[in-house]
């Protein structure tokens, strides 16, 4: 047992990386193996604090041995343990470092995945940071021309924005998903994304922006011929007419039900403000047009 | 068959001889391991499962002497698969050894896989309590390795058996948690109503109408589309039947649902428990009048 005591393994590994009169260069190869064994021993013993430190050192060792892939893997393990320990800032740092290491060995997909894992872990505790991680994860995939792999990340980021009540940002992210979907001909996701954005604007009681968004999206042929377009059109018409019952009926429709659950939740709460005011504004405009004096 | 058996015994004897003789730098263990492997394979061909199992254990010991831990663990797994045919306890013991070695060498996903296999063995033996213990361990390991799909499969088993053991709250928590996770996944979100139905049935078993009503409100909040499903309708109607203490209505509601979506045995068992409680209540009422 003594041989596999993780504390002893750590001490032995540390010794091999320290320079002394008898050791003129660090023996990272032996040390890294020992760090890995120690990390594993600590993890099985559920000593997560020490396991995390050991994985960090093992990652550093793999870096020194020019093996960024293994270094990234160990960084991810350290990050997962930091998450269990609720050391949120470390979670951010470790997953970011893991992502950089994956990029170093030319692997954008795992690099993006690492950031996404970090973001998921931080959604409740550090929402702003989670959004930043999601955004960076999306950017990595976009830069690599893999937009399709980022769809779930766009949705997840939107959900966090909605939780933070940053509705304009949420809608912008949905439009970004629409653009990505357009690039890879994912028509269904594209149309849903546009309808999502319109619902978000309406929930934020920004009818003008919702209408502008609808008009912009209708320039796209795929959306123009879709069920989502018809649903959005009816919804906006109901708003213009100030017809609360019709708004509620549309919010219960199957087209809305097939959107993301967070958006469905918002849709079911429509209308959020006074829609009769919109109708009054509309009538005033109509009068102005016919006013000859 | 006899031919295979003779060959197996021959290989085993040679291996034993190697081990008892002299060898240079552990080469005797290598040679013995090779012979034990051949022997075990021949025993398998002869369908002599117990002998095959014990030979694989000898192979595992040789590999441990050679510090080939991965091979040792794999030999224990092979031994377990042989014993599975004849001796479940031995099989579990071998898998346990394999799990310990996989943990030692950091192959936690392999450890999780064999913990799940142990759980399945206990399940096949109707040892539900032990099955739950091992499914939980497996889920924990899978979660550590972020293999969430497998973790959820194990958790669902835990929930299923916990409900059978009348630990309803534990089941409810698991099903609700899985539903929550599934919502954010476009592929899994259509299974949410199933998980919420399972959680709801466990709520019904707790025999607390207020808790059921609160749960249904919570589920609607969790998944806004749930209130439009037949599953929600079923739970709401059963809750109403319980509130009114109307066994006839209870039976009718379930019959109607079952005619379109047949209920599996687990749901049927739990709903029967609810019905029994309802009948008992009705009898109490009759006694009082």
XYZ file of C-alpha atoms in Angstrom:
582
model
C 0.000 0.000 0.000
C 2.847 2.346 0.829
C 3.959 2.354 -2.764
C 0.569 3.534 -3.929
C 0.015 6.074 -1.127
C -0.854 9.182 -3.169
C 0.812 11.564 -0.698
C 4.103 9.710 -1.050
C 3.744 9.608 -4.819
C 3.219 13.376 -4.854
C 6.241 13.986 -2.645
C 8.368 11.746 -4.844
C 7.162 13.497 -7.999
C 7.795 16.956 -6.533
C 11.318 15.847 -5.676
C 11.950 14.855 -9.287
C 10.945 18.271 -10.600
C 13.091 20.219 -8.137
C 16.661 21.040 -9.058
C 19.427 20.299 -6.572
C 23.160 19.694 -6.445
C 22.631 16.149 -7.652
C 19.768 16.890 -10.051
C 20.582 19.468 -12.699
C 17.441 19.068 -14.779
C 13.879 18.180 -13.845
C 12.813 14.629 -14.686
C 9.351 15.488 -15.967
C 8.793 12.080 -17.540
C 8.980 10.144 -14.262
C 7.324 12.936 -12.299
C 4.330 13.109 -14.623
C 3.644 9.381 -14.288
C 3.779 9.762 -10.506
C 1.498 12.819 -10.540
C -1.013 10.879 -12.637
C -0.926 7.942 -10.217
C -1.271 10.278 -7.240
C -4.182 12.135 -8.836
C -5.912 8.872 -9.459
C -5.294 7.660 -5.908
C -6.637 10.882 -4.428
C -9.692 10.797 -6.666
C -10.591 7.222 -5.755
C -10.129 8.157 -2.081
C -12.460 11.126 -2.725
C -9.774 13.597 -1.620
C -10.765 16.014 -4.372
C -8.650 18.961 -3.231
C -5.396 17.021 -3.522
C -6.575 15.208 -6.644
C -7.150 18.572 -8.301
C -3.628 19.756 -7.415
C -2.151 16.485 -8.688
C -4.015 16.762 -12.004
C -2.804 20.340 -12.403
C 0.765 19.188 -11.922
C 0.260 16.211 -14.234
C -1.043 18.624 -16.857
C 2.002 20.828 -16.435
C 4.168 17.716 -16.778
C 2.511 16.664 -20.032
C 3.016 20.194 -21.335
C 6.703 19.989 -20.513
C 6.794 16.682 -22.391
C 5.209 18.391 -25.430
C 1.969 16.448 -25.162
C -0.754 19.124 -25.189
C -3.576 16.600 -25.707
C -2.803 14.742 -22.465
C -2.158 18.053 -20.715
C -5.618 19.240 -21.769
C -7.232 16.011 -20.567
C -5.655 16.431 -17.127
C -6.721 20.082 -17.024
C -10.300 18.991 -17.703
C -10.065 16.487 -14.856
C -8.795 19.236 -12.554
C -11.662 21.475 -13.680
C -14.256 18.773 -12.996
C -12.880 18.375 -9.477
C -12.841 22.141 -8.946
C -16.525 22.076 -9.919
C -17.236 19.422 -7.271
C -15.374 21.595 -4.758
C -17.366 24.653 -5.922
C -14.191 26.627 -6.660
C -15.853 28.500 -9.492
C -12.998 30.761 -10.554
C -10.727 27.748 -10.860
C -13.364 26.027 -12.988
C -13.178 28.957 -15.422
C -9.389 29.047 -15.460
C -8.917 25.302 -15.860
C -11.450 24.856 -18.650
C -10.022 27.865 -20.484
C -6.535 26.418 -20.184
C -7.770 23.021 -21.389
C -9.347 24.728 -24.388
C -6.093 26.524 -25.225
C -4.192 23.245 -25.025
C -6.662 21.517 -27.352
C -6.280 24.389 -29.809
C -2.513 23.974 -29.549
C -2.830 20.486 -30.978
C -5.295 21.651 -33.627
C -8.493 20.202 -32.148
C -11.212 22.884 -32.196
C -14.088 20.521 -31.357
C -12.749 19.382 -27.955
C -11.538 22.951 -27.342
C -15.090 24.185 -27.754
C -16.470 21.282 -25.688
C -14.168 22.187 -22.803
C -15.467 25.765 -22.731
C -19.049 24.510 -22.971
C -18.514 22.180 -19.996
C -17.208 25.113 -18.019
C -20.169 27.245 -19.025
C -22.656 24.560 -18.003
C -20.991 24.270 -14.609
C -21.186 28.033 -14.056
C -24.719 28.771 -15.273
C -26.082 29.245 -11.757
C -23.094 30.593 -9.867
C -21.358 32.875 -12.402
C -23.873 33.488 -15.159
C -21.959 36.311 -16.866
C -18.844 34.172 -17.062
C -20.923 31.261 -18.382
C -22.194 33.438 -21.226
C -18.649 34.475 -22.070
C -17.560 30.834 -22.179
C -20.519 29.874 -24.377
C -19.742 32.776 -26.704
C -16.087 31.776 -26.999
C -17.069 28.141 -27.570
C -19.357 29.215 -30.424
C -16.652 31.418 -31.915
C -14.167 28.531 -32.003
C -16.632 26.396 -33.963
C -17.636 29.253 -36.266
C -13.998 29.972 -37.072
C -13.575 26.321 -37.975
C -16.696 26.296 -40.163
C -18.544 23.894 -37.855
C -21.570 26.040 -37.084
C -23.850 23.017 -36.923
C -21.975 21.728 -33.879
C -22.681 25.000 -32.061
C -26.492 25.001 -32.233
C -26.949 23.707 -28.678
C -24.437 26.252 -27.409
C -26.379 29.155 -28.946
C -29.517 27.858 -27.265
C -27.804 27.392 -23.920
C -26.378 30.923 -24.013
C -29.812 32.309 -24.887
C -31.296 30.503 -21.888
C -28.753 32.102 -19.564
C -29.446 35.549 -21.030
C -33.171 35.003 -20.452
C -32.500 33.944 -16.872
C -30.583 37.211 -16.419
C -33.503 39.063 -18.074
C -31.217 40.386 -20.819
C -33.804 39.895 -23.515
C -32.178 41.950 -26.267
C -28.963 39.947 -25.937
C -30.966 36.717 -25.883
C -32.741 37.639 -29.111
C -29.435 38.645 -30.729
C -27.981 35.249 -29.886
C -31.012 33.563 -31.425
C -30.511 35.565 -34.613
C -26.890 34.463 -34.556
C -28.140 30.868 -34.411
C -30.383 31.656 -37.381
C -27.386 32.889 -39.349
C -25.353 29.794 -38.466
C -28.265 27.542 -39.440
C -28.550 29.385 -42.749
C -24.898 28.628 -43.515
C -25.432 24.899 -43.141
C -28.937 24.750 -44.650
C -30.587 23.721 -41.381
C -33.886 25.309 -42.369
C -35.933 24.004 -39.458
C -33.494 25.281 -36.821
C -33.215 28.569 -38.689
C -36.963 29.211 -38.731
C -37.336 28.223 -35.090
C -34.499 30.582 -34.156
C -36.228 33.519 -35.861
C -39.548 32.766 -34.182
C -37.694 32.425 -30.853
C -36.224 35.896 -31.326
C -39.630 37.404 -32.125
C -41.200 35.790 -29.034
C -38.354 37.120 -26.869
C -38.842 40.668 -28.172
C -42.581 40.440 -27.552
C -41.992 39.130 -24.036
C -39.701 42.113 -23.422
C -42.656 44.208 -24.670
C -40.646 45.598 -27.571
C -43.232 45.313 -30.326
C -41.341 47.609 -32.709
C -38.203 45.483 -32.489
C -40.263 42.294 -32.869
C -41.868 43.643 -36.028
C -38.528 44.832 -37.395
C -37.062 41.396 -36.671
C -40.007 39.743 -38.454
C -39.609 41.975 -41.503
C -35.858 41.351 -41.681
C -36.270 37.598 -41.338
C -39.004 37.540 -43.958
C -36.384 38.581 -46.518
C -35.126 35.014 -46.215
C -36.961 32.651 -48.498
C -36.842 29.636 -46.177
C -38.506 31.569 -43.355
C -41.070 33.183 -45.632
C -42.544 29.788 -46.559
C -42.446 28.266 -43.073
C -45.028 27.477 -40.383
C -42.960 29.604 -38.023
C -43.460 32.611 -40.303
C -47.216 32.102 -40.355
C -47.248 31.787 -36.573
C -45.167 34.970 -36.127
C -47.379 36.820 -38.589
C -50.553 35.843 -36.702
C -48.957 36.711 -33.375
C -47.931 40.183 -34.526
C -51.353 40.745 -36.097
C -53.000 39.817 -32.795
C -50.742 42.338 -31.059
C -51.682 45.027 -33.579
C -55.370 44.277 -33.013
C -54.866 44.261 -29.251
C -56.528 40.822 -29.180
C -55.352 39.260 -25.911
C -57.362 36.055 -26.388
C -55.871 35.458 -29.831
C -52.346 36.038 -28.468
C -52.967 33.446 -25.750
C -54.416 31.000 -28.282
C -51.408 31.307 -30.599
C -49.054 30.880 -27.622
C -50.671 27.469 -27.050
C -50.246 26.370 -30.678
C -48.137 23.374 -31.669
C -45.640 25.555 -33.562
C -44.831 27.378 -30.327
C -44.822 24.123 -28.334
C -42.003 22.795 -30.506
C -39.690 25.676 -29.615
C -37.125 25.475 -26.791
C -38.812 25.018 -23.423
C -37.497 28.345 -22.086
C -39.067 30.170 -25.032
C -42.329 28.235 -24.639
C -42.389 29.431 -21.038
C -42.096 33.049 -22.208
C -44.701 32.571 -24.942
C -47.233 31.195 -22.454
C -46.913 34.412 -20.439
C -47.715 36.660 -23.415
C -48.897 39.380 -23.549
C -46.690 40.919 -20.869
C -47.811 44.513 -21.249
C -50.819 46.531 -22.322
C -51.548 45.635 -25.957
C -54.504 47.989 -26.273
C -52.003 50.861 -26.361
C -50.538 49.373 -29.547
C -53.975 49.349 -31.148
C -54.538 52.996 -30.202
C -51.190 53.968 -31.755
C -52.136 52.111 -34.914
C -55.449 53.959 -35.206
C -53.730 57.313 -34.699
C -51.332 56.533 -37.537
C -54.236 55.602 -39.795
C -55.914 58.930 -39.035
C -52.727 60.838 -39.771
C -52.501 59.284 -43.210
C -56.016 60.416 -44.125
C -55.629 63.855 -42.604
C -55.780 66.355 -45.483
C -55.630 69.486 -43.350
C -15.554 -31.810 -26.052
C -13.300 -34.296 -24.241
C -10.476 -33.245 -26.534
C -10.813 -29.603 -25.431
C -10.907 -30.647 -21.792
C -7.735 -32.717 -22.119
C -5.927 -29.844 -23.839
C -7.095 -27.422 -21.168
C -5.784 -29.628 -18.372
C -2.524 -30.107 -20.227
C -1.993 -26.353 -20.613
C -2.904 -25.790 -16.970
C -0.438 -28.420 -15.742
C 2.325 -26.906 -17.867
C 1.536 -23.466 -16.461
C 1.633 -24.738 -12.876
C 4.958 -26.443 -13.611
C 6.345 -23.167 -14.983
C 5.335 -21.340 -11.824
C 6.924 -23.888 -9.514
C 10.172 -23.949 -11.523
C 12.941 -21.368 -11.842
C 12.617 -18.429 -14.203
C 14.674 -15.451 -15.253
C 13.403 -11.889 -14.586
C 9.764 -12.827 -14.273
C 9.768 -14.683 -17.572
C 8.190 -17.680 -15.824
C 5.128 -15.548 -15.036
C 4.899 -14.449 -18.666
C 5.090 -18.029 -19.898
C 2.638 -19.219 -17.257
C 0.221 -16.420 -18.129
C 0.324 -17.431 -21.773
C -0.397 -21.057 -20.866
C -3.183 -20.165 -18.406
C -4.814 -18.083 -21.144
C -4.748 -21.032 -23.560
C -6.012 -23.341 -20.833
C -8.920 -21.045 -19.943
C -9.916 -20.758 -23.601
C -9.917 -24.535 -23.963
C -12.015 -24.914 -20.803
C -14.482 -22.441 -22.307
C -14.672 -24.477 -25.505
C -15.317 -27.545 -23.369
C -18.075 -25.562 -21.596
C -16.371 -26.267 -18.280
C -17.246 -22.854 -16.875
C -16.054 -23.272 -13.284
C -12.634 -24.494 -14.368
C -12.394 -21.721 -16.962
C -13.203 -19.169 -14.268
C -10.630 -20.473 -11.807
C -7.995 -20.566 -14.563
C -8.701 -16.942 -15.482
C -8.178 -16.043 -11.817
C -4.763 -17.733 -11.967
C -4.056 -15.740 -15.127
C -5.045 -12.542 -13.302
C -2.626 -13.367 -10.474
C 0.203 -13.893 -12.969
C -0.557 -10.545 -14.594
C -0.543 -8.848 -11.198
C 2.895 -10.326 -10.521
C 4.002 -8.899 -13.880
C 2.538 -5.485 -12.923
C 0.217 -5.744 -15.960
C -2.762 -4.386 -14.110
C -4.985 -3.773 -17.100
C -4.536 -7.362 -18.279
C -5.157 -8.613 -14.738
C -8.420 -6.700 -14.536
C -9.468 -8.038 -17.920
C -8.701 -11.589 -16.762
C -10.935 -11.068 -13.723
C -13.687 -9.868 -16.057
C -13.265 -12.983 -18.213
C -13.415 -15.115 -15.061
C -16.609 -13.347 -14.024
C -18.195 -14.014 -17.402
C -17.421 -17.713 -17.028
C -18.736 -17.896 -13.460
C -21.865 -16.021 -14.515
C -23.114 -19.296 -15.995
C -22.711 -21.269 -12.765
C -21.927 -19.202 -9.682
C -23.227 -15.644 -9.377
C -21.393 -14.913 -6.107
C -18.027 -15.832 -7.617
C -18.873 -13.756 -10.666
C -19.610 -10.711 -8.499
C -16.411 -11.243 -6.534
C -14.320 -11.331 -9.733
C -15.992 -8.218 -11.125
C -15.360 -6.477 -7.800
C -11.663 -7.286 -8.111
C -11.653 -5.982 -11.676
C -13.348 -2.754 -10.571
C -10.747 -2.195 -7.840
C -7.907 -2.619 -10.320
C -9.531 -0.345 -12.908
C -9.926 2.302 -10.195
C -6.273 1.901 -9.273
C -5.116 2.527 -12.837
C -7.533 5.393 -13.413
C -9.885 3.673 -15.849
C -13.007 4.915 -14.101
C -15.313 4.494 -17.082
C -14.348 0.800 -17.236
C -14.926 0.542 -13.493
C -18.362 2.112 -13.963
C -19.193 -0.351 -16.717
C -18.432 -3.363 -14.511
C -20.161 -1.880 -11.468
C -23.231 -1.708 -13.681
C -22.680 -5.335 -14.653
C -22.554 -6.327 -10.963
C -25.817 -4.459 -10.438
C -27.376 -6.351 -13.352
C -26.255 -9.664 -11.838
C -27.886 -8.787 -8.523
C -30.989 -7.678 -10.408
C -31.172 -11.022 -12.206
C -30.978 -12.701 -8.791
C -33.823 -10.490 -7.510
C -31.467 -8.974 -4.909
C -32.890 -5.493 -5.370
C -31.161 -3.824 -2.395
C -27.689 -4.771 -3.625
C -28.615 -3.913 -7.209
C -29.527 -0.400 -6.080
C -26.208 -0.004 -4.243
C -24.195 -0.936 -7.326
C -26.319 1.027 -9.801
C -25.743 4.070 -7.586
C -21.991 3.499 -7.525
C -21.965 3.062 -11.284
C -23.969 6.257 -11.810
C -21.551 8.123 -9.549
C -18.533 6.908 -11.551
C -20.174 7.670 -14.888
C -21.026 11.167 -13.662
C -17.420 11.747 -12.626
C -16.369 10.819 -16.144
C -19.162 13.015 -17.577
C -20.789 10.083 -19.373
C -24.217 11.473 -18.576
C -26.313 9.151 -20.735
C -25.014 6.045 -18.966
C -25.219 7.804 -15.596
C -28.890 8.553 -16.227
C -29.598 4.959 -17.263
C -28.219 3.777 -13.933
C -30.081 6.478 -12.028
C -33.331 5.425 -13.670
C -32.736 1.893 -12.434
C -32.125 3.260 -8.928
C -35.369 5.222 -9.137
C -37.293 2.218 -10.424
C -36.094 -0.071 -7.638
C -36.366 2.596 -4.943
C -40.041 2.965 -5.793
C -40.463 -0.809 -5.589
C -38.866 -0.636 -2.130
C -41.318 2.162 -1.242
C -38.608 4.834 -1.086
C -40.754 7.164 -3.146
C -39.076 10.477 -2.357
C -35.754 9.193 -3.623
C -37.395 8.068 -6.882
C -39.161 11.385 -7.315
C -35.919 13.328 -6.933
C -34.150 11.182 -9.530
C -36.932 11.340 -12.117
C -37.340 15.095 -11.693
C -33.596 15.607 -12.009
C -33.428 13.545 -15.216
C -36.414 15.460 -16.612
C -34.687 18.753 -15.838
C -31.515 17.627 -17.614
C -33.420 16.282 -20.613
C -35.251 19.548 -21.198
C -32.131 21.307 -22.386
C -31.323 18.583 -24.911
C -33.244 18.703 -28.170
C -33.098 14.939 -28.616
C -34.112 14.053 -25.074
C -36.784 16.673 -24.446
C -39.536 14.485 -25.897
C -38.896 11.948 -23.125
C -39.496 14.505 -20.388
C -43.213 13.754 -20.087
C -42.353 10.089 -19.422
C -39.986 10.994 -16.588
C -42.513 13.406 -15.107
C -45.218 10.735 -15.330
C -42.973 8.340 -13.379
C -42.282 11.025 -10.776
C -46.001 11.791 -10.605
C -46.925 8.145 -10.032
C -44.422 8.040 -7.157
C -46.066 11.188 -5.772
C -49.435 9.400 -5.930
C -47.980 6.505 -3.927
C -47.106 8.914 -1.117
C -50.843 9.412 -0.660
C -50.718 13.173 -0.154
C -53.169 15.012 -2.411
C -51.673 18.439 -1.670
C -48.181 17.212 -2.563
C -49.524 15.800 -5.845
C -51.205 19.084 -6.757
C -48.062 21.050 -5.920
C -45.953 18.625 -7.939
C -48.195 19.009 -10.992
C -47.868 22.790 -10.758
C -44.108 22.426 -10.476
C -43.985 20.131 -13.507
C -45.973 22.632 -15.541
C -43.484 25.289 -14.572
C -40.602 22.994 -15.478
C -42.028 22.063 -18.884
C -44.773 24.381 -20.139
C -45.900 21.820 -22.735
C -46.550 19.164 -20.076
C -50.024 20.438 -19.222
C -51.161 19.600 -22.754
C -50.098 15.952 -22.572
C -52.111 12.815 -21.825
C -49.630 12.037 -19.050
C -50.542 15.247 -17.232
C -54.233 14.541 -17.761
C -53.799 11.055 -16.273
C -52.037 12.345 -13.160
C -54.524 15.180 -12.669
C -57.519 12.841 -13.070
C -56.066 10.261 -10.681
C -55.382 13.023 -8.150
C -59.018 14.119 -8.480
C -60.233 10.522 -8.046
C -58.121 10.142 -4.898
C -59.417 13.436 -3.564
C -62.997 12.301 -4.171
C -62.150 8.787 -2.912
C -63.779 7.367 -6.029
C -62.329 3.952 -6.959
C -64.593 3.667 -10.007
C -63.321 6.908 -11.481
C -59.729 5.882 -10.679
C -60.149 2.613 -12.595
C -61.868 4.317 -15.517
C -59.138 6.933 -15.897
C -56.389 4.304 -15.966
C -58.310 2.051 -18.350
C -58.749 4.932 -20.779
C -55.040 5.824 -20.699
C -53.989 2.176 -20.972
C -56.137 1.657 -24.065
C -53.941 4.139 -25.966
C -50.588 3.796 -24.193
C -50.249 0.421 -22.460
C -48.821 0.805 -18.965
C -45.691 -1.214 -18.196
C -45.512 -3.579 -15.225
C -43.692 -1.059 -12.995
C -46.387 1.595 -13.433
C -49.117 -1.008 -13.038
C -47.608 -2.250 -9.761
C -47.405 1.248 -8.297
C -50.873 2.225 -9.467
C -52.241 -0.963 -7.885
C -50.686 0.145 -4.595
C -52.459 3.482 -4.947
C -55.717 1.684 -5.709
C -55.358 -0.569 -2.652
C -54.884 2.473 -0.418
C -57.887 4.124 -2.021
C -60.022 1.011 -1.484
C -58.915 0.850 2.145
C -59.961 4.473 2.604
C -63.332 3.774 1.024
C -63.876 0.822 3.370
C -62.968 3.012 6.347
C -65.562 5.530 5.227
C -68.157 2.745 4.924
C -67.308 1.484 8.409
C -67.846 4.924 9.865
C -71.284 5.349 8.288
